[in-house]
Short mmCIF file of C-alpha atoms in Angstrom, two decimals:
data_model
loop_
_atom_site.label_atom_id
_atom_site.label_comp_id
_atom_site.label_asym_id
_atom_site.label_seq_id
_atom_site.Cartn_x
_atom_site.Cartn_y
_atom_site.Cartn_z
CA UNK A 247 -7.37 -19.41 7.60
CA UNK A 248 -6.25 -18.62 11.42
CA UNK A 249 -3.25 -21.26 10.34
CA UNK A 250 -2.68 -18.93 6.69
CA UNK A 251 -2.88 -15.77 8.59
CA UNK A 252 0.01 -17.94 11.49
CA UNK A 253 2.23 -18.37 8.67
CA UNK A 254 1.66 -15.36 6.89
CA UNK A 255 2.69 -12.33 9.32
CA UNK A 256 5.47 -14.81 11.08
CA UNK A 257 7.88 -15.31 8.24
CA UNK A 258 7.62 -10.93 6.93
CA UNK A 259 10.43 -10.78 9.53
CA UNK A 260 12.03 -13.27 8.41
CA UNK A 261 12.60 -13.38 4.33
CA UNK A 262 14.88 -9.33 4.60
CA UNK A 263 17.15 -11.87 7.19
CA UNK A 264 16.75 -14.37 3.82
CA UNK A 265 17.24 -12.33 1.57
CA UNK A 266 20.51 -10.46 2.65
CA UNK A 267 22.49 -13.91 4.07
CA UNK A 268 20.95 -15.90 0.81
CA UNK A 269 23.00 -12.75 -1.75
CA UNK A 270 20.19 -12.13 -2.54
CA UNK A 271 19.01 -7.66 -1.08
CA UNK A 272 19.03 -6.68 -5.03
CA UNK A 273 16.00 -9.59 -5.43
CA UNK A 274 14.37 -8.48 -2.45
CA UNK A 275 11.50 -7.10 -3.65
CA UNK A 276 10.12 -10.10 -6.38
CA UNK A 277 10.64 -12.49 -3.13
CA UNK A 278 8.17 -9.72 -1.28
CA UNK A 279 6.04 -9.72 -4.08
CA UNK A 280 6.10 -13.20 -5.57
CA UNK A 281 3.55 -14.36 -2.85
CA UNK A 282 0.68 -11.38 -4.42
CA UNK A 283 1.22 -12.63 -7.30
CA UNK A 284 0.69 -16.14 -6.67
CA UNK A 285 -2.47 -15.23 -4.98
CA UNK A 286 -3.56 -14.23 -8.23
CA UNK A 287 -2.81 -18.28 -9.59
CA UNK A 288 -4.20 -19.70 -6.27
CA UNK A 289 -7.59 -17.88 -6.52
CA UNK A 290 -9.15 -18.32 -9.02
CA UNK A 291 -7.67 -22.19 -8.72
CA UNK A 292 -9.59 -22.29 -5.92
CA UNK A 293 -13.09 -20.25 -7.20
CA UNK A 294 -12.81 -22.49 -9.89
CA UNK A 295 -12.10 -25.71 -7.72
CA UNK A 296 -15.00 -24.28 -5.43
CA UNK A 297 -17.76 -23.78 -7.77
CA UNK A 298 -16.53 -27.49 -9.87
CA UNK A 299 -17.36 -29.31 -6.15
CA UNK A 300 -17.28 -26.62 -3.01
CA UNK A 301 -14.79 -26.05 -0.95
CA UNK A 302 -14.22 -28.28 1.00
CA UNK A 303 -10.86 -29.67 -1.11
CA UNK A 304 -9.37 -26.65 -2.16
CA UNK A 305 -9.23 -25.76 0.89
CA UNK A 306 -8.00 -29.87 2.08
CA UNK A 307 -5.29 -28.62 -0.67
CA UNK A 308 -3.90 -25.03 0.62
CA UNK A 309 -3.89 -26.73 3.61
CA UNK A 310 -0.94 -29.17 2.76
CA UNK A 311 -0.09 -26.80 1.01
CA UNK A 312 1.54 -24.71 3.08
CA UNK A 313 2.67 -26.86 5.10
CA UNK A 314 4.56 -28.17 2.26
CA UNK A 315 6.22 -24.46 1.15
CA UNK A 316 7.28 -23.69 4.41
CA UNK A 317 9.29 -26.90 3.98
CA UNK A 318 10.69 -26.12 0.25
CA UNK A 319 11.46 -22.04 2.04
CA UNK A 320 13.06 -22.92 5.55
CA UNK A 321 15.61 -24.72 3.51
CA UNK A 322 16.85 -22.83 0.79
CA UNK A 323 20.03 -22.47 -0.92
CA UNK A 324 19.61 -19.45 -2.89
CA UNK A 325 17.65 -16.60 -3.37
CA UNK A 326 15.63 -17.77 -6.51
CA UNK A 327 14.43 -21.51 -4.40
CA UNK A 328 13.21 -18.78 -1.45
CA UNK A 329 11.32 -17.08 -3.42
CA UNK A 330 9.67 -20.19 -5.30
CA UNK A 331 8.86 -21.19 -1.68
CA UNK A 332 6.99 -18.09 -1.22
CA UNK A 333 5.60 -18.61 -4.92
CA UNK A 334 3.74 -21.93 -3.05
CA UNK A 335 3.46 -19.82 -0.62
CA UNK A 336 0.78 -17.70 -2.35
CA UNK A 337 -0.71 -20.26 -4.61
CA UNK A 338 -2.25 -21.64 -0.87
CA UNK A 339 -2.72 -18.68 0.37
CA UNK A 340 -5.31 -17.35 -2.47
CA UNK A 341 -6.54 -21.27 -3.01
CA UNK A 342 -7.72 -21.79 0.81
CA UNK A 343 -8.64 -17.77 1.32
CA UNK A 344 -11.34 -17.82 -1.91
CA UNK A 345 -12.58 -20.86 -0.26
CA UNK A 346 -12.90 -20.34 2.33
CA UNK A 347 -14.91 -17.77 1.28
CA UNK A 348 -17.48 -19.80 -1.03
CA UNK A 349 -18.09 -22.18 1.77
CA UNK A 350 -19.24 -19.31 3.11
CA UNK A 351 -21.81 -19.19 -0.02
CA UNK A 352 -22.35 -22.28 -0.11
CA UNK A 353 -22.88 -23.76 3.41
CA UNK A 354 -24.46 -20.71 5.47
CA UNK A 355 -27.31 -18.61 5.62
CA UNK A 356 -27.37 -15.33 4.59
CA UNK A 357 -28.04 -13.73 7.79
CA UNK A 358 -24.71 -15.25 8.89
CA UNK A 359 -22.73 -14.98 6.61
CA UNK A 360 -21.35 -11.48 8.04
CA UNK A 361 -20.62 -13.51 11.84
CA UNK A 362 -18.97 -15.93 9.49
CA UNK A 363 -16.27 -13.52 7.60
CA UNK A 364 -16.74 -11.36 11.50
CA UNK A 365 -15.15 -14.48 12.86
CA UNK A 366 -12.34 -15.16 9.52
CA UNK A 367 -11.11 -11.44 10.34
CA UNK A 368 -11.27 -12.36 13.76
CA UNK A 369 -8.39 -15.50 12.44
CA UNK A 370 -5.85 -12.89 11.72
CA UNK A 371 -5.28 -10.20 15.81
CA UNK A 372 -3.96 -13.82 17.04
CA UNK A 373 -0.71 -14.03 14.23
CA UNK A 374 -0.55 -10.35 14.42
CA UNK A 375 -0.39 -10.47 17.72
CA UNK A 376 2.36 -13.24 18.76
CA UNK A 377 4.01 -14.65 14.69
CA UNK A 378 6.16 -11.24 14.38
CA UNK A 379 7.57 -10.61 17.99
CA UNK A 380 8.00 -14.03 17.93
CA UNK A 381 9.54 -14.73 15.30
CA UNK A 382 12.00 -11.88 15.39
CA UNK A 383 13.67 -13.17 18.10
CA UNK A 384 13.14 -16.52 17.05
CA UNK A 385 15.46 -15.41 14.20
CA UNK A 386 17.86 -13.66 16.56
CA UNK A 387 18.79 -16.24 18.22
CA UNK A 388 18.69 -19.45 16.08
CA UNK A 389 18.23 -18.41 12.62
CA UNK A 390 15.86 -18.16 9.40
CA UNK A 391 15.37 -21.41 9.44
CA UNK A 392 14.73 -22.03 12.58
CA UNK A 393 11.60 -20.34 12.31
CA UNK A 394 10.39 -21.92 8.65
CA UNK A 395 10.86 -25.12 9.56
CA UNK A 396 9.43 -24.37 13.03
CA UNK A 397 6.61 -23.20 11.21
CA UNK A 398 6.17 -26.61 9.55
CA UNK A 399 6.16 -28.47 12.22
CA UNK A 400 3.25 -26.47 14.51
CA UNK A 401 1.29 -26.75 11.61
CA UNK A 402 0.86 -30.07 10.18
CA UNK A 403 -0.78 -31.11 12.84
CA UNK A 404 -3.32 -29.20 12.31
CA UNK A 405 -3.11 -28.86 9.09
CA UNK A 406 -3.12 -32.59 8.95
CA UNK A 407 -6.84 -32.38 11.51
CA UNK A 408 -8.82 -29.81 9.29
CA UNK A 409 -8.06 -32.08 6.20
CA UNK A 410 -9.40 -35.64 7.89
CA UNK A 411 -12.36 -33.61 9.01
CA UNK A 412 -13.07 -32.38 5.50
CA UNK A 413 -12.33 -35.38 3.58
CA UNK A 414 -15.60 -36.69 5.58
CA UNK A 415 -17.50 -34.87 4.55
CA UNK A 416 -20.49 -35.00 1.74
CA UNK A 417 -19.41 -35.46 -1.69
CA UNK A 418 -22.44 -33.14 -3.07
CA UNK A 419 -21.66 -29.14 -3.22
CA UNK A 420 -24.74 -27.86 -0.91
CA UNK A 421 -26.62 -25.60 -3.57
CA UNK A 422 -27.18 -27.86 -5.76
CA UNK A 423 -29.99 -30.04 -3.31
CA UNK A 424 -30.65 -27.28 -2.15
CA UNK A 425 -31.79 -25.73 -6.11
CA UNK A 426 -33.63 -29.21 -7.05
CA UNK A 427 -37.67 -27.52 -8.81
CA UNK A 428 -38.91 -29.94 -6.82
CA UNK A 429 -38.50 -28.25 -3.20
CA UNK A 430 -38.23 -24.68 -4.68
CA UNK A 431 -41.29 -22.85 -5.13
CA UNK A 432 -41.89 -21.47 -8.00
CA UNK A 433 -41.62 -17.60 -6.55
CA UNK A 434 -38.18 -17.95 -5.18
CA UNK A 435 -36.64 -19.18 -8.80
CA UNK A 436 -37.53 -16.50 -10.30
CA UNK A 437 -34.53 -14.40 -10.85
CA UNK A 438 -34.29 -10.61 -11.21
CA UNK A 439 -33.99 -9.43 -14.76
CA UNK A 440 -29.61 -7.93 -12.61
CA UNK A 441 -29.46 -11.26 -11.34
CA UNK A 442 -30.24 -13.22 -15.31
CA UNK A 443 -27.16 -10.19 -16.49
CA UNK A 444 -24.64 -11.81 -13.57
CA UNK A 445 -25.54 -15.64 -13.80
CA UNK A 446 -24.33 -15.17 -18.08
CA UNK A 447 -21.28 -11.98 -17.33
CA UNK A 448 -19.83 -14.73 -15.29
CA UNK A 449 -21.38 -17.91 -16.87
CA UNK A 450 -17.36 -18.05 -18.39
CA UNK A 451 -14.65 -19.61 -16.03
CA UNK A 452 -11.67 -18.42 -16.13
CA UNK A 453 -8.79 -19.48 -17.83
CA UNK A 454 -5.60 -21.19 -15.04
CA UNK A 455 -3.08 -20.38 -18.44
CA UNK A 456 -5.26 -16.83 -17.70
CA UNK A 457 -4.86 -16.36 -14.29
CA UNK A 458 -1.03 -18.19 -14.67
CA UNK A 459 0.01 -14.95 -17.51
CA UNK A 460 -1.59 -12.25 -15.11
CA UNK A 461 0.35 -14.13 -12.28
CA UNK A 462 3.80 -13.21 -13.94
CA UNK A 463 3.27 -10.43 -15.11
CA UNK A 464 3.14 -9.98 -11.35
CA UNK A 465 5.72 -11.03 -10.98
CA UNK A 466 8.40 -9.44 -13.63
CA UNK A 467 6.19 -6.29 -12.46
CA UNK A 468 7.76 -6.41 -9.24
CA UNK A 469 11.05 -7.55 -10.68
CA UNK A 470 11.69 -4.58 -12.60
CA UNK A 471 11.32 -2.82 -9.05
CA UNK A 472 14.37 -4.00 -7.51
CA UNK A 473 16.66 -2.04 -10.82
CA UNK A 474 17.15 0.85 -12.13
CA UNK A 475 18.82 0.21 -15.70
CA UNK A 476 17.52 -1.01 -19.25
CA UNK A 477 16.87 -5.07 -18.77
CA UNK A 478 15.04 -4.19 -15.61
CA UNK A 479 12.96 -1.30 -17.40
CA UNK A 480 12.38 -4.51 -20.17
CA UNK A 481 10.67 -6.76 -17.89
CA UNK A 482 8.39 -3.23 -16.57
CA UNK A 483 7.45 -2.89 -19.65
CA UNK A 484 7.15 -6.98 -20.19
CA UNK A 485 4.32 -6.54 -16.43
CA UNK A 486 2.70 -3.69 -17.54
CA UNK A 487 1.39 -6.08 -21.23
CA UNK A 488 -0.16 -9.61 -19.86
CA UNK A 489 -1.14 -7.23 -17.21
CA UNK A 490 -3.28 -4.51 -19.53
CA UNK A 491 -3.76 -7.29 -21.63
CA UNK A 492 -4.73 -10.40 -19.40
CA UNK A 493 -6.02 -9.02 -16.23
CA UNK A 494 -9.25 -7.96 -17.37
CA UNK A 495 -10.50 -11.17 -18.65
CA UNK A 496 -9.74 -12.30 -15.14
CA UNK A 497 -12.70 -10.38 -14.58
CA UNK A 498 -16.14 -9.77 -14.46
CA UNK A 499 -16.71 -8.28 -18.01
CA UNK A 500 -17.45 -4.79 -16.41
CA UNK A 501 -15.65 -4.48 -14.26
CA UNK A 502 -13.16 -0.70 -15.82
CA UNK A 503 -16.57 0.28 -16.03
CA UNK A 504 -17.74 -0.15 -13.10
CA UNK A 505 -21.41 -2.10 -14.65
CA UNK A 506 -23.70 -1.40 -11.31
CA UNK A 507 -23.96 -5.04 -9.37
CA UNK A 508 -20.77 -7.34 -9.15
CA UNK A 509 -18.41 -5.52 -11.17
CA UNK A 510 -18.62 -2.61 -10.45
CA UNK A 511 -18.44 -4.36 -6.39
CA UNK A 512 -15.59 -6.11 -7.56
CA UNK A 513 -13.64 -3.28 -8.88
CA UNK A 514 -14.63 -1.12 -5.32
CA UNK A 515 -12.41 -4.46 -3.35
CA UNK A 516 -9.60 -3.58 -6.35
CA UNK A 517 -10.15 0.61 -5.26
CA UNK A 518 -10.24 0.29 -1.04
CA UNK A 519 -6.68 -2.53 -1.29
CA UNK A 520 -4.15 -0.62 -3.11
CA UNK A 521 -5.31 2.78 -0.88
CA UNK A 522 -4.83 0.31 2.07
CA UNK A 523 -1.95 -1.79 1.71
CA UNK A 524 -0.44 1.49 0.19
CA UNK A 525 -1.05 3.22 3.21
CA UNK A 526 0.23 -0.05 4.86
CA UNK A 527 3.52 0.35 2.96
CA UNK A 528 4.27 3.87 3.74
CA UNK A 529 3.81 4.92 6.33
CA UNK A 530 5.71 2.74 8.51
CA UNK A 531 9.00 2.94 5.97
CA UNK A 532 8.58 7.01 5.85
CA UNK A 533 7.80 6.84 9.69
CA UNK A 534 11.64 4.31 10.38
CA UNK A 535 13.30 6.68 7.72
CA UNK A 536 12.39 9.76 7.97
CA UNK A 537 10.67 10.63 11.88
CA UNK A 538 13.01 7.67 13.37
CA UNK A 539 10.42 6.69 15.32
CA UNK A 540 11.51 3.30 17.44
CA UNK A 541 10.41 -0.22 15.09
CA UNK A 542 8.81 -1.21 18.02
CA UNK A 543 6.15 2.24 17.91
CA UNK A 544 5.65 0.84 14.53
CA UNK A 545 5.12 -2.41 15.52
CA UNK A 546 2.42 -1.31 17.84
CA UNK A 547 0.50 0.67 14.91
CA UNK A 548 0.28 -2.96 12.88
CA UNK A 549 -1.14 -4.29 16.26
CA UNK A 550 -3.41 -1.67 15.96
CA UNK A 551 -4.31 -1.72 13.20
CA UNK A 552 -4.85 -5.25 13.14
CA UNK A 553 -7.15 -5.38 16.56
CA UNK A 554 -9.22 -2.30 15.36
CA UNK A 555 -9.36 -3.67 11.22
CA UNK A 556 -11.41 -6.90 12.77
CA UNK A 557 -12.89 -5.05 15.73
CA UNK A 558 -14.33 -3.22 12.85
CA UNK A 559 -15.12 -6.66 11.52
CA UNK A 560 -17.77 -7.20 14.47
CA UNK A 561 -19.28 -4.14 14.53
CA UNK A 562 -20.17 -4.83 11.31
CA UNK A 563 -21.59 -8.24 11.75
CA UNK A 564 -23.43 -7.44 14.88
CA UNK A 565 -24.81 -3.84 14.41
CA UNK A 566 -24.58 -2.31 11.79
CA UNK A 567 -27.15 -5.28 9.40
CA UNK A 568 -30.41 -3.56 9.06
CA UNK A 569 -28.04 -0.92 6.87
CA UNK A 570 -27.77 -0.96 3.67
CA UNK A 571 -24.58 -2.21 2.98
CA UNK A 572 -23.10 -0.17 0.02
CA UNK A 573 -23.89 2.79 2.62
CA UNK A 574 -20.77 0.96 4.67
CA UNK A 575 -18.45 0.99 2.04
CA UNK A 576 -19.41 4.31 1.76
CA UNK A 577 -18.70 5.34 5.37
CA UNK A 578 -15.26 2.68 5.58
CA UNK A 579 -14.50 5.52 2.43
CA UNK A 580 -14.61 8.09 4.22
CA UNK A 581 -12.97 6.27 7.44
CA UNK A 582 -9.74 6.05 4.85
CA UNK A 583 -9.91 9.33 3.37
CA UNK A 584 -9.17 10.33 6.78
CA UNK A 585 -6.42 8.43 7.30
CA UNK A 586 -4.81 9.74 4.35
CA UNK A 587 -5.70 13.20 5.07
CA UNK A 588 -3.93 11.63 8.44
CA UNK A 589 -0.82 10.66 6.88
CA UNK A 590 -1.01 13.25 5.66
CA UNK A 591 0.04 15.99 8.02
CA UNK A 592 2.82 13.03 9.20
CA UNK A 593 4.22 14.51 6.83
CA UNK A 594 4.59 18.00 7.84
CA UNK A 595 8.22 18.14 9.48
CA UNK A 596 6.60 20.76 12.79
CA UNK A 597 4.44 18.70 13.57
CA UNK A 598 5.33 14.77 16.14
CA UNK A 599 7.56 12.06 14.35
CA UNK A 600 4.06 10.02 15.23
CA UNK A 601 1.53 12.02 14.02
CA UNK A 602 1.32 9.59 10.93
CA UNK A 603 1.10 5.87 13.09
CA UNK A 604 -2.70 6.25 14.26
CA UNK A 605 -3.56 6.48 9.74
CA UNK A 606 -2.83 2.78 9.64
CA UNK A 607 -5.54 2.25 12.39
CA UNK A 608 -7.94 4.93 11.78
CA UNK A 609 -7.10 3.36 7.67
CA UNK A 610 -7.89 -0.99 8.92
CA UNK A 611 -11.42 0.55 10.39
CA UNK A 612 -12.43 1.94 7.63
CA UNK A 613 -11.21 -1.47 5.08
CA UNK A 614 -13.30 -3.49 8.40
CA UNK A 615 -16.27 -2.07 7.30
CA UNK A 616 -15.94 -1.75 3.98
CA UNK A 617 -14.13 -5.67 3.20
CA UNK A 618 -17.11 -7.74 4.21
CA UNK A 619 -19.61 -5.20 2.61
CA UNK A 620 -18.37 -4.87 -0.16
CA UNK A 621 -17.73 -9.43 -0.03
CA UNK A 622 -21.50 -9.65 0.81
CA UNK A 623 -22.09 -7.29 -1.96
CA UNK A 624 -20.80 -9.26 -4.85
CA UNK A 625 -22.46 -12.90 -3.12
CA UNK A 626 -25.70 -10.96 -3.06
CA UNK A 627 -24.96 -10.58 -7.13
CA UNK A 628 -24.26 -13.93 -8.54
CA UNK A 629 -25.77 -17.37 -8.76
CA UNK A 630 -25.43 -20.01 -6.90
CA UNK A 631 -23.11 -21.86 -8.41
CA UNK A 632 -19.95 -18.86 -9.56
CA UNK A 633 -19.78 -17.95 -5.51
CA UNK A 634 -15.93 -19.57 -6.05
CA UNK A 635 -16.11 -17.54 -9.49
CA UNK A 636 -17.12 -13.72 -6.93
CA UNK A 637 -14.71 -14.95 -4.43
CA UNK A 638 -11.76 -15.67 -6.88
CA UNK A 639 -12.53 -11.66 -8.38
CA UNK A 640 -12.43 -10.38 -4.69
CA UNK A 641 -9.58 -11.88 -4.20
CA UNK A 642 -7.59 -10.94 -7.55
CA UNK A 643 -8.93 -7.28 -7.70
CA UNK A 644 -7.46 -6.94 -4.53
CA UNK A 645 -4.03 -8.27 -5.76
CA UNK A 646 -4.38 -6.25 -8.69
CA UNK A 647 -5.32 -2.60 -6.39
CA UNK A 648 -1.51 -3.10 -4.08
CA UNK A 649 0.37 -4.21 -6.96
CA UNK A 650 -0.97 -0.78 -9.89
CA UNK A 651 -1.73 2.08 -6.85
CA UNK A 652 1.52 0.76 -4.76
CA UNK A 653 3.43 1.03 -8.28
CA UNK A 654 2.06 4.46 -9.49
CA UNK A 655 2.35 5.50 -6.19
CA UNK A 656 5.94 4.53 -5.73
CA UNK A 657 5.84 5.71 -9.29
CA UNK A 658 4.99 9.28 -7.10
CA UNK A 659 7.62 9.39 -4.62
CA UNK A 660 10.60 8.03 -6.71
CA UNK A 661 9.32 11.56 -9.26
CA UNK A 662 9.13 13.40 -6.37
CA UNK A 663 13.08 12.23 -5.67
CA UNK A 664 14.37 12.39 -8.32
CA UNK A 665 13.91 15.68 -9.37
CA UNK A 666 15.47 16.39 -5.70
CA UNK A 667 12.85 16.94 -2.66
CA UNK A 668 13.13 16.23 0.03
CA UNK A 669 12.30 12.65 0.45
CA UNK A 670 8.84 14.27 3.39
CA UNK A 671 7.44 15.74 -0.16
CA UNK A 672 7.80 12.68 -1.71
CA UNK A 673 5.01 11.21 1.15
CA UNK A 674 2.97 13.81 0.28
CA UNK A 675 2.20 13.27 -3.00
CA UNK A 676 2.65 9.10 -2.86
CA UNK A 677 -0.88 10.35 0.31
CA UNK A 678 -2.71 12.46 -2.23
CA UNK A 679 -2.15 10.50 -4.67
CA UNK A 680 -4.23 7.54 -2.60
CA UNK A 681 -7.25 10.23 -2.86
CA UNK A 682 -8.41 9.86 -6.40
CA UNK A 683 -9.07 5.27 -5.70
CA UNK A 684 -10.53 6.46 -2.42
CA UNK A 685 -12.77 8.96 -3.96
CA UNK A 686 -13.56 6.39 -6.91
CA UNK A 687 -15.07 3.99 -4.05
CA UNK A 688 -17.19 6.72 -1.85
CA UNK A 689 -18.79 7.52 -5.21
CA UNK A 690 -19.54 4.71 -7.33
CA UNK A 691 -20.45 2.83 -4.26
CA UNK A 692 -24.03 2.56 -4.59
CA UNK A 693 -23.35 1.09 -8.84
CA UNK A 694 -22.85 -2.16 -5.78
CA UNK A 695 -25.34 -1.59 -4.28
CA UNK A 696 -27.84 -4.91 -3.81
CA UNK A 697 -30.93 -6.02 -5.62
CA UNK A 698 -34.14 -4.92 -3.61
CA UNK A 699 -35.80 -7.90 -1.23
#
């Protein structure tokens, strides 16, 4: 996760420079969005693979692919090759993230899982502090290609070490060794009615063709955002059709209806992630383009958000273990609501320009509490041999939430601009929209609560 986070955050500042040099500025939304689109497919692939043969192999494959994609991107001669590299990078990142979550579920006892998830969050602290500024300096002093190829060299040896360590592990999936009837007492083998329902719901494995169709729909949506002519409108319609038809089939049945248990947990993750990443996109954009805040100060807000997310994840793992997880989800959603209010106040011309900057930090604290809690709830609702599927579903809704919520907020923002309003009212409207998914998380959190012991 540290290698994944470092590579992901380090290349972000160089992507605009690379797109400009490759004469592909108009296609930049596609370059940026390919990562998210491919992680949908990677998550499904990694989850299915982890359920069938354990998390070890998808982690190994994703780690090797992550290094290869840096070489593909660094040697790009066209913007389309750069987009292909970002697509492969998203595939690797999705596979690794889901497989790591499945590994925690398969190997760690339940009381240690919150700490393991908190450790994953801390893996992003150093990359967020070091990656973007160092990559920016390297790109300025040398070339954006040096950033990609240098990261490939730096991560190659650790990646090889990971592969060799995992290769020596036992072949058998851990949960299979624990599930024999001779070793498990009869009373421990009894399943609640809800668990039986969940086992039936997730007994199917989503086809990779379904995941590929959803990824293509997400990529088409990103490409459609690069223009406003008839051609781009056609791509937008095609994207909506693909996502509308295939995305629900990729999720646990009942997700869109917030059925109790795993479907509700998965839906809440998508709603909350959409709110957070929309704030993360719009707040810095407003600060730099309208409020004229120096980019360095905006970067500090990003760093503070990463540190506070990890800190909140640590708190939930150490001090909030006895509080019902769905209550922690509500607390995190209320903090998201406070961040939205702070961002909306920051759109008022009469307030200081930096007023909206802390919104990113407050939202990160909310997500640090909320995201690990929803992951734990989803695993508690899932049979041992389907925890890779549950992790994949969480990753899928996270990415879909980003695409859908950010897309709707962007449409509202552009509609306000088209009506002749200035940019600040457009930001106000976009932030106000985020109160809807946040309110749904608060209202539906009880439907995700864990089964009574």
